[in-house]
Coordinates of C-alpha atoms and ligand atoms in Angstrom, one line a residue:
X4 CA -116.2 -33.5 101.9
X5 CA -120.1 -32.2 101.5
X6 CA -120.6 -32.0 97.5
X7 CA -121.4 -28.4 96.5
X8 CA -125.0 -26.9 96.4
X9 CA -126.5 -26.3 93.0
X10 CA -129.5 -25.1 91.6
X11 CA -130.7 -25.7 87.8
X12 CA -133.3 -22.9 87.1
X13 CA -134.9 -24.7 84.2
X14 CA -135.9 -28.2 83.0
X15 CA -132.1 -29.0 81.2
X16 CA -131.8 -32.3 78.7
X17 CA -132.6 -35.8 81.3
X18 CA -128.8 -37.3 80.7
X19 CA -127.3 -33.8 81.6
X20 CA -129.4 -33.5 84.8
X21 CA -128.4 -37.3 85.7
X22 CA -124.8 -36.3 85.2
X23 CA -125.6 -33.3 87.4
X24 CA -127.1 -35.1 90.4
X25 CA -124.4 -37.4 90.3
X26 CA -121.6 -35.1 90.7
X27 CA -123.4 -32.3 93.4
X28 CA -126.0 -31.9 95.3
X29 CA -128.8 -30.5 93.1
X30 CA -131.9 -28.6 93.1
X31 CA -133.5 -29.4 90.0
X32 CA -136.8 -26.9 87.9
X33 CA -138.8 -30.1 87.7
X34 CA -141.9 -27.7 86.9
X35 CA -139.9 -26.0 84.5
X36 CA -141.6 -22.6 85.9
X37 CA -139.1 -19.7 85.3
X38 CA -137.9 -17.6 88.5
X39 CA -138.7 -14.4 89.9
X40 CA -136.0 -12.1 91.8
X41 CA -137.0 -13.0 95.0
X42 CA -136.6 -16.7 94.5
X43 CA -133.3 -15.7 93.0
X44 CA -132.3 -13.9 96.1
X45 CA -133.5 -16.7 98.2
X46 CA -131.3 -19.0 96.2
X47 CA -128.6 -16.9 96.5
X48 CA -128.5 -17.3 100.3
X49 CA -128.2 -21.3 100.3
X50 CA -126.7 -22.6 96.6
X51 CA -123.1 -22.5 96.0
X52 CA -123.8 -22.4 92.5
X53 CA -126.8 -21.8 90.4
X54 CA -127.0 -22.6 86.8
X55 CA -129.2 -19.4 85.1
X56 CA -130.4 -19.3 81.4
X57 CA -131.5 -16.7 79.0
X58 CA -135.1 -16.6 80.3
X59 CA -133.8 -15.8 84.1
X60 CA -133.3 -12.1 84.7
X61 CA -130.0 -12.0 87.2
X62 CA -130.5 -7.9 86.8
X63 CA -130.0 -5.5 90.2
X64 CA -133.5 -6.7 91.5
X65 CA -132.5 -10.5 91.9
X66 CA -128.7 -10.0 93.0
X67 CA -129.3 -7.3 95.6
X68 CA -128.3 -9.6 99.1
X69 CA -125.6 -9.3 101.1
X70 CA -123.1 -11.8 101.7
X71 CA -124.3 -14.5 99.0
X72 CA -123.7 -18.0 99.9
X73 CA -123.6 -18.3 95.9
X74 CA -120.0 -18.4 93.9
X75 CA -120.9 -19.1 90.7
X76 CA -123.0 -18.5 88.0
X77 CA -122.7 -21.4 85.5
X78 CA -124.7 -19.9 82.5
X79 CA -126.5 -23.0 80.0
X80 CA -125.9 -20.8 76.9
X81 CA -123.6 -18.3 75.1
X82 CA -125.5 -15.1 76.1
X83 CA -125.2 -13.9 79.3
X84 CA -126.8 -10.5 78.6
X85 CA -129.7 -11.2 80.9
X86 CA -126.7 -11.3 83.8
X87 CA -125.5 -8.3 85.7
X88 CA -122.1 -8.5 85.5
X89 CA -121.0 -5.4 86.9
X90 CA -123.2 -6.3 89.9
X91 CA -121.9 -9.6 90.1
X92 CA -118.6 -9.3 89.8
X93 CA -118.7 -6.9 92.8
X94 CA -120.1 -9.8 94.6
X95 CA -117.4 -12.0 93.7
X96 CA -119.4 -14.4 91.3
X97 CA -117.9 -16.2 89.1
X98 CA -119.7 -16.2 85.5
X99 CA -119.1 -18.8 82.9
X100 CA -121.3 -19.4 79.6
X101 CA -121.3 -22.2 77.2
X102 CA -119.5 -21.4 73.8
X103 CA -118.5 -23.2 71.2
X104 CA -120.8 -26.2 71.5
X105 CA -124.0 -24.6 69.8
X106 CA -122.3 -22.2 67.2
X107 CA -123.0 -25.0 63.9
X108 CA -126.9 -25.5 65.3
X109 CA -127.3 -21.5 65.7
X110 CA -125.7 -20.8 62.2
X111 CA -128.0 -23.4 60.8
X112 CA -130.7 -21.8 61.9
X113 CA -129.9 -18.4 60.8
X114 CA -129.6 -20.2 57.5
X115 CA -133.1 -21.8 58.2
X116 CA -134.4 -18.1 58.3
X117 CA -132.5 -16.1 55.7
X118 CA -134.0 -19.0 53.5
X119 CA -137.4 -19.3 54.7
X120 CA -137.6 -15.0 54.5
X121 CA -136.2 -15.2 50.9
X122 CA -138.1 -18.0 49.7
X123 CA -141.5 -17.0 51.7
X124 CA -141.6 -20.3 52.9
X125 CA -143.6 -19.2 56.4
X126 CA -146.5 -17.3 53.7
X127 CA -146.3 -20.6 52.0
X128 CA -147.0 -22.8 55.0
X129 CA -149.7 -20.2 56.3
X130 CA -151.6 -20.8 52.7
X131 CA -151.5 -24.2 52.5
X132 CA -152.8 -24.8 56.8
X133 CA -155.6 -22.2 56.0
X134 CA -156.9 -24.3 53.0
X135 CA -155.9 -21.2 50.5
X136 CA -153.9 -22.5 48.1
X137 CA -155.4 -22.9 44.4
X138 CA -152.6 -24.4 43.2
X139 CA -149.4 -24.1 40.9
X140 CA -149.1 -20.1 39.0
X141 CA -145.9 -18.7 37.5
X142 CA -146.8 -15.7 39.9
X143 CA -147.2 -17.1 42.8
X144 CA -145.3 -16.5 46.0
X145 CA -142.1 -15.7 44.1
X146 CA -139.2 -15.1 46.3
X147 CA -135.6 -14.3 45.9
X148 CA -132.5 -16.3 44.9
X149 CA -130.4 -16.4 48.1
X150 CA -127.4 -18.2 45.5
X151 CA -124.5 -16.2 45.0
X152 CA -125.8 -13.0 46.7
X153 CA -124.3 -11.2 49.2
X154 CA -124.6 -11.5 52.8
X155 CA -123.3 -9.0 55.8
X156 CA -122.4 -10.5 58.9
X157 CA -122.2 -8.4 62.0
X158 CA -120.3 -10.1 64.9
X159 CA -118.1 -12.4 63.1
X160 CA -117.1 -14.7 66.3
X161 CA -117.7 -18.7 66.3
X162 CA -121.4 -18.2 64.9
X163 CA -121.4 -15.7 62.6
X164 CA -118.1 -17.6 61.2
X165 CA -120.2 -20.8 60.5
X166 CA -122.6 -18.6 59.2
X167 CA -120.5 -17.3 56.7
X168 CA -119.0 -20.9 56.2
X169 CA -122.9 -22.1 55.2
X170 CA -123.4 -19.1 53.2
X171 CA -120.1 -19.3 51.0
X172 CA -119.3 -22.7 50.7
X173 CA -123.1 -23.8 50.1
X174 CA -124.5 -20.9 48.4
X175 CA -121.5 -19.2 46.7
X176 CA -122.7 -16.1 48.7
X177 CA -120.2 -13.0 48.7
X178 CA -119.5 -12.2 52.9
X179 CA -118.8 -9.2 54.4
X180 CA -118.1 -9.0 58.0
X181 CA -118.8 -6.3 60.2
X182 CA -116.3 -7.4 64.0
X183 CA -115.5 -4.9 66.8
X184 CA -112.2 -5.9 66.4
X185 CA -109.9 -6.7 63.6
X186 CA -110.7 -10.6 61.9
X187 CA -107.4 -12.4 61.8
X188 CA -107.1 -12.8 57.7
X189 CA -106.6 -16.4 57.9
X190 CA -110.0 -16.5 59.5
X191 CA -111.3 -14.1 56.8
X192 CA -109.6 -16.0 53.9
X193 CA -111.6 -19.3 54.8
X194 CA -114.7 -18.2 53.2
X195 CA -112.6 -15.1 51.5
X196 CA -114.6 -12.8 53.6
X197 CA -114.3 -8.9 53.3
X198 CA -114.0 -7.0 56.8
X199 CA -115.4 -3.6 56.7
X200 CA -114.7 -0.9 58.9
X201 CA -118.5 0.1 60.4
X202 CA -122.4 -1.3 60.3
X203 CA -122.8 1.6 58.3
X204 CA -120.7 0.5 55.6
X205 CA -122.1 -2.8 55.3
X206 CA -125.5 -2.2 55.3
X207 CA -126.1 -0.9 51.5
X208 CA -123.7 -3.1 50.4
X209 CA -125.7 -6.4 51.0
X210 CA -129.0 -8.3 50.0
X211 CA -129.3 -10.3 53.4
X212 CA -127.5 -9.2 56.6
X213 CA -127.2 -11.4 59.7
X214 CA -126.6 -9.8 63.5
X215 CA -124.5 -12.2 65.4
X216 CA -123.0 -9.8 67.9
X217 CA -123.8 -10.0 71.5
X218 CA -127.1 -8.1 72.8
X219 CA -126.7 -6.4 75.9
X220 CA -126.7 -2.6 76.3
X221 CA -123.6 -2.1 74.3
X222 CA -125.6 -3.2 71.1
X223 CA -129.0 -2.0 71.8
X224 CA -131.0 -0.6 68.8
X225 CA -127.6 -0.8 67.0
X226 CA -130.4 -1.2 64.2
X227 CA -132.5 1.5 64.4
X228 CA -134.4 3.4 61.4
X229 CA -131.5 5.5 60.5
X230 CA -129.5 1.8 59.7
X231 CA -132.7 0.3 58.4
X232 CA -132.7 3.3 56.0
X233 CA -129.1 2.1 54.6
X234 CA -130.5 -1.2 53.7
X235 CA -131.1 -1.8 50.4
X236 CA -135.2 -1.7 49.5
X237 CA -134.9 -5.9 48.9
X238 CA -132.2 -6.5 51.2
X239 CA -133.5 -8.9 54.3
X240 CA -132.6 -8.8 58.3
X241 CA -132.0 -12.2 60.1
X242 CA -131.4 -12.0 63.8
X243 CA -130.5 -15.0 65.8
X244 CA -128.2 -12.8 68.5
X245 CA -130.8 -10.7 70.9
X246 CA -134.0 -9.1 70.6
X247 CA -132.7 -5.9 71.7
X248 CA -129.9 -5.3 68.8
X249 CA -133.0 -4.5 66.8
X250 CA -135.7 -1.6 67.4
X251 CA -138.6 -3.3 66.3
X252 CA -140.6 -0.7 66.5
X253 CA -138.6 0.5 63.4
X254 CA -138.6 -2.7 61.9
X255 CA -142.1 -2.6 62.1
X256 CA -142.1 0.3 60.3
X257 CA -139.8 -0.6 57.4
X258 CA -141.7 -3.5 56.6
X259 CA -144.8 -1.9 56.8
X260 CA -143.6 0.6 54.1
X261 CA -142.0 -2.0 52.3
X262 CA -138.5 0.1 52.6
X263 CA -136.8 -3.5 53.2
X264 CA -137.6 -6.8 51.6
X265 CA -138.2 -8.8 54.4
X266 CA -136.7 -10.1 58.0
X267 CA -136.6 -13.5 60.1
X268 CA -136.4 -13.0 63.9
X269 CA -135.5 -15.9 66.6
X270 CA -135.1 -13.4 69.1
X271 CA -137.8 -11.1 70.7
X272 CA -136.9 -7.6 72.8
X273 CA -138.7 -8.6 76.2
X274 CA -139.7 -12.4 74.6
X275 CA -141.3 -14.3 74.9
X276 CA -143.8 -11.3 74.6
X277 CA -144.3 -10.2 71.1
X278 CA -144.4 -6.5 69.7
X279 CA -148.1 -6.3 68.4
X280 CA -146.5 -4.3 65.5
X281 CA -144.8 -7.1 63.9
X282 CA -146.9 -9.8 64.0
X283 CA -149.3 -8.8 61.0
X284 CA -146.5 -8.7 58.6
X285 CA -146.4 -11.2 56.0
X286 CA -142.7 -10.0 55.5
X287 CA -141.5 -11.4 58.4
X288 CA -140.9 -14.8 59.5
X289 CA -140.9 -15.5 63.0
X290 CA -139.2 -18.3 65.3
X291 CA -139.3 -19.3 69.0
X292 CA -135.6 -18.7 70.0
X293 CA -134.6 -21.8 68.6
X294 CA -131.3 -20.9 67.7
X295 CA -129.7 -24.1 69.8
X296 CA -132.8 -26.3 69.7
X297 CA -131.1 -29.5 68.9
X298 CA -130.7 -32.3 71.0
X299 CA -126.9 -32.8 69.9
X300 CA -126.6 -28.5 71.1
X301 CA -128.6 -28.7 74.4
X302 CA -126.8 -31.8 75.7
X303 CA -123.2 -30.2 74.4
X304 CA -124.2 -27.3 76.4
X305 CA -125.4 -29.0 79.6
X306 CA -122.1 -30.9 79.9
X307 CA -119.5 -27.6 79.0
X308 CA -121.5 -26.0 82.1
X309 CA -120.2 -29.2 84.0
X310 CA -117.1 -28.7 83.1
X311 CA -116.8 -25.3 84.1
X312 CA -118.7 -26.1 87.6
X313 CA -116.0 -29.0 88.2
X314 CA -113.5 -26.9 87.1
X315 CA -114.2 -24.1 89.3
X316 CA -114.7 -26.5 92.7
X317 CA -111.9 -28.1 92.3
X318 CA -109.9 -24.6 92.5
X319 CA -108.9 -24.5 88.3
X320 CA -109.5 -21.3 86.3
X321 CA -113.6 -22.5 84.2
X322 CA -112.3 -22.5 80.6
X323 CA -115.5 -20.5 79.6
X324 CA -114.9 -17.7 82.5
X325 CA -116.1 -14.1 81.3
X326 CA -115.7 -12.0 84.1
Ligands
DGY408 C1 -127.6 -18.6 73.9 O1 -126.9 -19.6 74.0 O2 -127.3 -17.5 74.3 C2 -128.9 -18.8 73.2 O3 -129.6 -17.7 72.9 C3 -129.8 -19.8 74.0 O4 -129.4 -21.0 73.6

């Protein structure tokens, strides 16, 4: 029987890809150049499967053909907010996405942030690299204790869990967790976490808060100025879900006028372009999207989409379905 069709949009981790070509016949991004909608509509007339990530936009524009030769959509990552699912669906392809596997590396870098805002350690960095520093002062660059503080978690699924795990059992920190849906207690008692009942609620209760819900147009601006405003005037923002859960523009703002203490972004609205508006502040620390940046994560994640893609030729249900 002729191995499926499959097409890897990006450059993935060299034993994953090896894995991939033995298994189907595949189309590999040896370029590594990322794909407009028309290539995507092209693809979709002659892959059975193609294998997206978070930088492909699989939006109207790049699904709109008729009778697609493609069945699935094996997404290489945990967001799949950059896929139109509605549209998708209605063309009867399969999506899958990669949980699980990338959860510890994520909530270590939220932890990476949260610490770096608090402790200034990106100011530092910049000092030192620009030949500034003078030396050792009782004054200088003092941050906050992170130790025993209180964090707010919003989206308390498999990352913001290991968050929390980090947070309490490493830093004694206080949690409160912000879910859509009720937090089994068993799940809340392992870092004796506090559910609350809205964002709203959280918000002025905490000195570092940490978005791990899904982005998408359900959580758009979920923090806008009028949430910013609840923050405490010291309190910091991490965000390691998606760009869009914040308006940056009113970010922009509350750090400008100092109404928050500080934030730590891996996630850009529209990345990898920058708002101009937040890249002068000194109160923000800014990362690449590095959230799953390890080797151990990428690899884990290569070989869950295998599984699904095996899984789903061979007629079984992909473990990590979502539509
Ligand atoms: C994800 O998995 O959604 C990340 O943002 C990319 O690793």
């Amino acid at each position: 029987m002729a191995k499926p069709r499959v097409l890897v949009t990006r450059r993935w981790p060299a034993a994953v890809e090896a894995r991939l070509s033995d298994l189907f016949e595949v189309q590999l991004n040896r370029d590594d150049t990322p794909m407009r909608p028309e290539d995507f509509r092209a693809a979709m007339g002659q892959y059975d499967a193609i294998l997206p990530t978070v930088t492909d936009k699989l939006g109207a524009p790049s699904l709109d053909i008729e009778k697609p030769q493609t069945r699935i959509f094996a997404n290489y990552g945990v967001g799949f907010s950059h896929i139109d699912v509605e549209k998708a669906s209605g063309q009867g392809i399969v999506i899958t996405n990669t949980p699980d596997v990338l959860s510890e590396c994520t909530a270590d870098l939220a932890m990476t942030l949260m610490l770096m805002a608090a402790r200034r350690a990106g100011e530092g960095e910049r000092e030192l690299r620009a030949g500034k520093w003078t030396g050792w002062r009782p004054t200088h660059l003092v941050g906050t204790k992170v130790s025993g503080k209180t964090l707010g978690i919003i989206g308390y699924g498999r990352i913001g869990q290991e968050m929390a795990r980090r947070a309490h059992h490493g830093f004694g920190m206080k949690i409160l967790a912000y879910n859509r849906s009720p937090v089994a207690p068993e799940v809340l008692a392992q870092c004796n976490a506090t559910q609350v009942a809205s964002v709203d609620e959280l918000l002025p209760q905490c000195d570092f808060v940490s978005l791990h819900c899904p982005g998408g147009a359900a959580n758009r601006h979920l923090i806008d100025s009028r949430r910013l405003g609840l923050m405490r005037p010291d309190a910091y923002l991490i965000n390691t879900a998606r760009g869009e859960v914040i308006d940056e523009s009113a970010l922009a703002q509350a750090l400008w006028f100092e109404t928050i203490g500080g934030a730590a972004l891996d996630v850009f609205d529209g990345e990898p372009d920058i708002n101009p508006q937040l890249r002068d502040s000194d109160r923000l620390v800014m990362l690449p999207h590095l959230g799953s940046a390890t080797r151990e994560a990428r690899e884990a994640m290569g070989f869950r989409v295998i599984d699904n893609l095996q899984d789903f030729f061979a007629g079984r249900e992909p473990r990590d379905r979502v539509n």
